[in-house]
Amino acid sequence: MHRRDLEGSEKVLRREHLDTLTSVSNLGSVLESQGKYKEAEAMHRRALEGYKKVLRLKHPHTLTSVYCLAHLLH
């Protein structure tokens, strides 16, 4: 369902829309919980890069994304 949500968001809202980036992050979290760490890392990195580009580094969404990636890498 998260992949389906992401595909729809990318088509309708585009890749760098905040809701699409949230979908990317959510998918990363699900993949992490499934033990698919390589895929999860790719999603968390994609979300982080998108948030940094759209919102800059000090925005709460960006900082949450930093945390998600750090948690995965830990």
CSV table of N, CA and C in Angstrom, one decimal:
chain,number,residue,atom,x,y,z
A,1,MET,N,0.8,-1.2,0.0
A,1,MET,CA,0.0,0.0,0.0
A,1,MET,C,0.9,1.3,0.0
A,2,HIS,N,2.0,1.2,0.7
A,2,HIS,CA,2.9,2.4,0.7
A,2,HIS,C,3.5,2.6,-0.6
A,3,ARG,N,3.8,1.5,-1.3
A,3,ARG,CA,4.4,1.7,-2.7
A,3,ARG,C,3.4,2.3,-3.6
A,4,ARG,N,2.1,1.8,-3.5
A,4,ARG,CA,1.0,2.4,-4.3
A,4,ARG,C,0.8,3.9,-4.0
A,5,ASP,N,0.8,4.2,-2.7
A,5,ASP,CA,0.7,5.6,-2.3
A,5,ASP,C,1.8,6.5,-2.9
A,6,LEU,N,3.0,5.9,-2.9
A,6,LEU,CA,4.1,6.7,-3.4
A,6,LEU,C,4.0,6.9,-4.9
A,7,GLU,N,3.6,5.8,-5.6
A,7,GLU,CA,3.5,5.9,-7.1
A,7,GLU,C,2.4,7.0,-7.4
A,8,GLY,N,1.3,7.0,-6.7
A,8,GLY,CA,0.3,7.9,-7.0
A,8,GLY,C,0.7,9.4,-6.7
A,9,SER,N,1.4,9.5,-5.6
A,9,SER,CA,1.9,10.9,-5.2
A,9,SER,C,2.9,11.4,-6.2
A,10,GLU,N,3.7,10.5,-6.7
A,10,GLU,CA,4.7,11.0,-7.7
A,10,GLU,C,4.0,11.4,-9.0
A,11,LYS,N,3.0,10.7,-9.4
A,11,LYS,CA,2.3,11.1,-10.6
A,11,LYS,C,1.5,12.4,-10.4
A,12,VAL,N,0.8,12.5,-9.3
A,12,VAL,CA,-0.2,13.6,-9.1
A,12,VAL,C,0.6,14.8,-8.6
A,13,LEU,N,1.4,14.6,-7.6
A,13,LEU,CA,2.0,15.8,-6.9
A,13,LEU,C,3.4,16.1,-7.3
A,14,ARG,N,4.1,15.1,-7.9
A,14,ARG,CA,5.5,15.2,-8.3
A,14,ARG,C,6.5,14.7,-7.2
A,15,ARG,N,7.7,14.5,-7.6
A,15,ARG,CA,8.7,13.9,-6.7
A,15,ARG,C,9.1,14.7,-5.5
A,16,GLU,N,9.1,16.1,-5.6
A,16,GLU,CA,9.6,16.9,-4.5
A,16,GLU,C,8.5,17.6,-3.7
A,17,HIS,N,7.2,17.2,-3.9
A,17,HIS,CA,6.1,17.7,-3.1
A,17,HIS,C,6.3,17.1,-1.7
A,18,LEU,N,5.9,17.9,-0.7
A,18,LEU,CA,6.1,17.5,0.7
A,18,LEU,C,5.3,16.2,1.0
A,19,ASP,N,4.1,16.0,0.5
A,19,ASP,CA,3.4,14.8,0.7
A,19,ASP,C,4.0,13.6,0.1
A,20,THR,N,4.6,13.8,-1.1
A,20,THR,CA,5.4,12.7,-1.7
A,20,THR,C,6.6,12.3,-0.9
A,21,LEU,N,7.3,13.3,-0.4
A,21,LEU,CA,8.5,13.0,0.5
A,21,LEU,C,8.0,12.3,1.7
A,22,THR,N,6.9,12.6,2.3
A,22,THR,CA,6.4,11.9,3.4
A,22,THR,C,6.1,10.4,3.1
A,23,SER,N,5.5,10.2,1.9
A,23,SER,CA,5.3,8.9,1.4
A,23,SER,C,6.6,8.1,1.3
A,24,VAL,N,7.6,8.7,0.8
A,24,VAL,CA,9.0,8.1,0.7
A,24,VAL,C,9.5,7.7,2.0
A,25,SER,N,9.4,8.6,3.0
A,25,SER,CA,9.8,8.3,4.3
A,25,SER,C,9.0,7.2,5.0
A,26,ASN,N,7.7,7.2,4.8
A,26,ASN,CA,6.9,6.1,5.4
A,26,ASN,C,7.3,4.8,4.8
A,27,LEU,N,7.5,4.7,3.5
A,27,LEU,CA,7.9,3.5,2.9
A,27,LEU,C,9.3,3.0,3.4
A,28,GLY,N,10.2,4.0,3.6
A,28,GLY,CA,11.4,3.6,4.2
A,28,GLY,C,11.3,3.0,5.6
A,29,SER,N,10.4,3.5,6.4
A,29,SER,CA,10.2,3.0,7.7
A,29,SER,C,9.6,1.6,7.7
A,30,VAL,N,8.6,1.4,6.8
A,30,VAL,CA,8.1,0.0,6.6
A,30,VAL,C,9.1,-1.0,6.2
A,31,LEU,N,9.9,-0.6,5.2
A,31,LEU,CA,11.0,-1.5,4.7
A,31,LEU,C,12.0,-1.8,5.8
A,32,GLU,N,12.3,-0.8,6.7
A,32,GLU,CA,13.2,-1.0,7.8
A,32,GLU,C,12.6,-2.0,8.7
A,33,SER,N,11.3,-1.9,9.0
A,33,SER,CA,10.7,-2.9,10.0
A,33,SER,C,10.6,-4.3,9.4
A,34,GLN,N,10.6,-4.4,8.1
A,34,GLN,CA,10.6,-5.7,7.4
A,34,GLN,C,12.0,-6.3,7.3
A,35,GLY,N,13.0,-5.5,7.7
A,35,GLY,CA,14.4,-6.0,7.6
A,35,GLY,C,15.0,-5.8,6.2
A,36,LYS,N,14.4,-5.0,5.4
A,36,LYS,CA,14.9,-4.7,4.1
A,36,LYS,C,15.8,-3.4,4.1
A,37,TYR,N,16.9,-3.5,4.8
A,37,TYR,CA,17.7,-2.4,5.2
A,37,TYR,C,18.3,-1.6,4.0
A,38,LYS,N,18.7,-2.2,3.0
A,38,LYS,CA,19.3,-1.6,1.8
A,38,LYS,C,18.2,-0.7,1.1
A,39,GLU,N,17.0,-1.2,0.9
A,39,GLU,CA,15.9,-0.5,0.3
A,39,GLU,C,15.5,0.6,1.2
A,40,ALA,N,15.4,0.4,2.5
A,40,ALA,CA,15.0,1.4,3.5
A,40,ALA,C,16.0,2.5,3.5
A,41,GLU,N,17.3,2.2,3.5
A,41,GLU,CA,18.3,3.3,3.4
A,41,GLU,C,18.1,4.2,2.2
A,42,ALA,N,17.9,3.6,1.1
A,42,ALA,CA,17.7,4.3,-0.2
A,42,ALA,C,16.5,5.3,0.0
A,43,MET,N,15.4,4.8,0.6
A,43,MET,CA,14.2,5.6,0.7
A,43,MET,C,14.5,6.8,1.7
A,44,HIS,N,15.1,6.5,2.8
A,44,HIS,CA,15.4,7.5,3.8
A,44,HIS,C,16.4,8.5,3.3
A,45,ARG,N,17.3,8.1,2.5
A,45,ARG,CA,18.3,9.1,1.9
A,45,ARG,C,17.5,9.9,0.8
A,46,ARG,N,16.7,9.3,0.1
A,46,ARG,CA,15.9,10.1,-0.9
A,46,ARG,C,15.0,11.1,-0.2
A,47,ALA,N,14.3,10.7,0.9
A,47,ALA,CA,13.5,11.7,1.6
A,47,ALA,C,14.3,12.8,2.2
A,48,LEU,N,15.5,12.5,2.8
A,48,LEU,CA,16.3,13.5,3.3
A,48,LEU,C,16.8,14.5,2.3
A,49,GLU,N,17.2,14.0,1.2
A,49,GLU,CA,17.7,14.9,0.1
A,49,GLU,C,16.6,15.8,-0.4
A,50,GLY,N,15.4,15.3,-0.5
A,50,GLY,CA,14.2,16.0,-1.0
A,50,GLY,C,13.9,17.1,0.1
A,51,TYR,N,13.8,16.7,1.3
A,51,TYR,CA,13.5,17.7,2.4
A,51,TYR,C,14.6,18.8,2.4
A,52,LYS,N,15.8,18.5,2.3
A,52,LYS,CA,16.9,19.5,2.4
A,52,LYS,C,16.7,20.4,1.2
A,53,LYS,N,16.4,19.9,0.0
A,53,LYS,CA,16.2,20.8,-1.1
A,53,LYS,C,15.0,21.7,-1.0
A,54,VAL,N,13.9,21.2,-0.5
A,54,VAL,CA,12.6,21.9,-0.5
A,54,VAL,C,12.5,22.8,0.8
A,55,LEU,N,13.0,22.3,1.9
A,55,LEU,CA,12.7,23.0,3.2
A,55,LEU,C,14.0,23.5,3.9
A,56,ARG,N,15.1,23.0,3.4
A,56,ARG,CA,16.4,23.4,4.0
A,56,ARG,C,16.7,22.5,5.2
A,57,LEU,N,17.9,22.6,5.7
A,57,LEU,CA,18.4,21.7,6.7
A,57,LEU,C,17.8,21.8,8.1
A,58,LYS,N,17.4,23.0,8.5
A,58,LYS,CA,16.9,23.2,9.9
A,58,LYS,C,15.4,23.0,10.1
A,59,HIS,N,14.7,22.7,9.1
A,59,HIS,CA,13.3,22.5,9.2
A,59,HIS,C,13.0,21.2,9.9
A,60,PRO,N,11.9,21.2,10.8
A,60,PRO,CA,11.6,20.0,11.6
A,60,PRO,C,11.4,18.7,10.7
A,61,HIS,N,10.8,18.8,9.5
A,61,HIS,CA,10.7,17.6,8.7
A,61,HIS,C,12.0,17.1,8.2
A,62,THR,N,12.9,18.0,7.9
A,62,THR,CA,14.3,17.6,7.5
A,62,THR,C,15.0,16.9,8.7
A,63,LEU,N,14.9,17.5,9.8
A,63,LEU,CA,15.6,17.0,11.0
A,63,LEU,C,15.0,15.6,11.4
A,64,THR,N,13.7,15.4,11.2
A,64,THR,CA,13.1,14.1,11.4
A,64,THR,C,13.6,13.1,10.5
A,65,SER,N,13.8,13.5,9.2
A,65,SER,CA,14.4,12.6,8.2
A,65,SER,C,15.8,12.2,8.6
A,66,VAL,N,16.6,13.2,9.1
A,66,VAL,CA,17.9,12.9,9.5
A,66,VAL,C,17.9,11.8,10.6
A,67,TYR,N,16.9,12.0,11.6
A,67,TYR,CA,16.8,11.0,12.6
A,67,TYR,C,16.4,9.6,12.1
A,68,CYS,N,15.5,9.6,11.1
A,68,CYS,CA,15.1,8.3,10.6
A,68,CYS,C,16.3,7.6,9.9
A,69,LEU,N,17.1,8.3,9.2
A,69,LEU,CA,18.2,7.7,8.6
A,69,LEU,C,19.3,7.3,9.6
A,70,ALA,N,19.5,8.1,10.6
A,70,ALA,CA,20.4,7.7,11.7
A,70,ALA,C,20.0,6.5,12.4
A,71,HIS,N,18.7,6.4,12.7
A,71,HIS,CA,18.1,5.3,13.4
A,71,HIS,C,18.4,4.0,12.6
A,72,LEU,N,18.1,4.1,11.3
A,72,LEU,CA,18.3,2.9,10.5
A,72,LEU,C,19.8,2.5,10.5
A,73,LEU,N,20.7,3.5,10.3
A,73,LEU,CA,22.1,3.2,10.2
A,73,LEU,C,22.7,2.7,11.6
A,74,HIS,N,22.1,3.0,12.6
A,74,HIS,CA,22.5,2.6,14.0
A,74,HIS,C,22.4,1.1,14.1
